């Protein structure tokens, strides 16, 4: 019998990840009122050529060191705003840049918080046998208006478990969304039936191939509207809303691509679709073995898209952290927050930990990584520190004894703590070991912040028999804890 009285020894590094308000991206900015937009144009027209040039030169000087290609940003924003006006597009390049600058704003992506981290092996280190392990960390960054984005840091774990992190880039870049090159009609049918609008747009889908493009979707919608006009049948409000839902679904499945020359810490996954306009939250990255059917490794991340009203689980896929594919998750099981994928298939099926009722831990299996149903209750709250609710702290980690799953519990005064359970390796619906107490509790230095009394993580990693756990402190900043896996296992109660 292991000594249950001995506490697990937790090493907390001095290293902290704190918000940096100097890391900014640009936004297209408009008052939204056509008269005000027209007034801004008119005021710029009244400037002399010399005055306009002086203002533009000073603006470029002020912002060229803060963004890689500020002229391109100004030009793109001019192209967006001119489409909303009745002005002839016959301006000089300098005029376009100056006008574009007035419809541009900066947004400090992590001015408020940098928290809820996850950690994975760096793509360059997947097959490495070195005592030093290259890793990538992801964080939820929060700025003005509580808008969340995903940012990254590069690091190295030394043989003793110490994490060293590369200095983050001063320049930060977001990229525009591009629609998926190909959409699967089967995915659309599943989601539309799930939300109850399929029957209203089935005629549109009938005019599409099993695989279709965004242009083909828009064409099918136009044909549908024309046929209604020919038959003198006015499209009802419910049908228009169903069409909006169809377009929303298409726009929610997209790709973003960064230049490989851009440092990983300069890449920002910023909200770009309507369903995540208020934030991309709590990405749980995991290195998945043979995940895309090609025999190659792939990284997946489940995250929560938030539009200010509804939380929607989505999936990120990447092999290099330059090219990201984003998809809406389907099925009745893909609801709620906090899904975390297993790092490989189990008995030929994908598996995920979830919290479908916002209270208990569940597990699901599927043949399709985007489609989830039939959640199986894994563990209800059982101890005082989790009576309110429990959830995962990232993907399960495969070890010799089973699947090590870090969990968080919510207890008195909404205090979040971190503990662990062990699942059977072949049948992870079975909990074979657990800690009766949390091993990480917010201390006096960690308990104050945007949301007090919270420690939280979206993923850990094992290196040299050490568990390396990046964790958030009170939804404000992040730190690093490490502990010996053997001590954690020795403290567990087994069934």
Coordinates of N, CA and C in Angstrom, one line a residue, residues 147 174-178 247-256 269-280 303-308 312 314 326-328:
X147 N -12.5 39.9 -26.0 CA -12.4 39.1 -27.2 C -11.2 38.2 -27.1
X174 N -2.2 38.7 -37.8 CA -3.4 37.9 -38.1 C -3.6 37.7 -39.6
X175 N -4.2 36.7 -40.0 CA -4.5 36.5 -41.5 C -5.9 36.4 -41.7
X176 N -6.3 36.7 -43.0 CA -7.7 36.6 -43.3 C -8.2 35.2 -43.6
X177 N -9.4 35.0 -43.3 CA -10.0 33.7 -43.5 C -10.2 33.4 -45.0
X178 N -10.0 32.2 -45.5 CA -10.4 31.8 -46.8 C -11.4 30.7 -46.7
X247 N -25.3 29.8 -45.0 CA -24.1 30.6 -45.3 C -23.2 30.7 -44.0
X248 N -23.9 30.8 -42.9 CA -23.1 30.9 -41.6 C -22.3 29.6 -41.5
X249 N -22.9 28.4 -41.8 CA -22.2 27.2 -41.6 C -21.0 27.1 -42.6
X250 N -21.2 27.6 -43.8 CA -20.1 27.6 -44.8 C -19.0 28.5 -44.3
X251 N -19.3 29.7 -43.8 CA -18.3 30.6 -43.3 C -17.6 30.2 -42.0
X252 N -18.3 29.3 -41.3 CA -17.7 28.8 -40.0 C -16.7 27.7 -40.3
X253 N -16.6 27.1 -41.5 CA -15.6 26.1 -41.9 C -14.7 26.9 -42.9
X254 N -13.4 27.1 -42.4 CA -12.5 27.9 -43.2 C -11.1 27.5 -43.0
X255 N -10.2 28.2 -43.7 CA -8.8 27.9 -43.5 C -8.0 29.2 -43.4
X256 N -6.9 29.2 -42.6 CA -6.1 30.4 -42.5 C -4.6 29.9 -42.7
X269 N -4.4 33.4 -34.1 CA -5.7 32.9 -34.6 C -6.8 33.8 -33.9
X270 N -7.3 34.7 -34.7 CA -8.2 35.7 -34.2 C -9.6 35.4 -34.7
X271 N -10.6 35.8 -34.0 CA -12.0 35.5 -34.5 C -12.2 36.1 -35.9
X272 N -12.7 35.2 -36.8 CA -13.0 35.7 -38.1 C -14.4 35.4 -38.6
X273 N -15.1 34.4 -38.0 CA -16.4 34.1 -38.4 C -17.5 34.6 -37.4
X274 N -18.7 34.7 -37.9 CA -19.8 35.3 -37.0 C -20.0 34.5 -35.7
X275 N -19.8 33.2 -35.8 CA -20.1 32.3 -34.6 C -19.0 32.4 -33.6
X276 N -17.9 33.1 -33.9 CA -16.8 33.2 -32.9 C -16.4 34.7 -32.8
X277 N -17.3 35.6 -33.1 CA -17.0 37.0 -33.1 C -16.5 37.5 -31.8
X278 N -17.0 36.9 -30.7 CA -16.6 37.3 -29.4 C -15.4 36.5 -28.8
X279 N -14.9 35.5 -29.6 CA -13.8 34.8 -29.1 C -13.6 33.4 -29.5
X280 N -12.3 33.0 -29.6 CA -12.0 31.6 -29.8 C -11.3 31.2 -28.4
X303 N -11.9 23.6 -29.6 CA -12.0 24.9 -28.9 C -13.4 25.4 -28.9
X304 N -13.7 26.4 -28.2 CA -15.1 26.9 -28.1 C -15.2 28.2 -28.8
X305 N -16.0 28.2 -29.8 CA -16.4 29.5 -30.5 C -17.5 30.2 -29.8
X306 N -17.3 31.5 -29.5 CA -18.4 32.2 -28.8 C -18.8 33.5 -29.5
X307 N -20.1 33.6 -29.7 CA -20.6 34.8 -30.4 C -21.2 35.8 -29.5
X308 N -21.1 35.7 -28.2 CA -21.7 36.6 -27.2 C -23.0 36.0 -26.6
X312 N -20.1 27.2 -29.1 CA -20.1 26.2 -30.1 C -18.8 25.5 -30.2
X314 N -15.7 23.7 -31.8 CA -15.1 23.6 -33.2 C -13.8 22.9 -33.1
X326 N -10.3 24.9 -40.0 CA -11.2 25.1 -38.9 C -12.6 24.5 -39.4
X327 N -13.2 23.7 -38.5 CA -14.4 23.0 -38.9 C -15.4 23.1 -37.7
X328 N -16.7 23.2 -38.0 CA -17.7 23.0 -37.0 C -17.9 21.6 -36.6

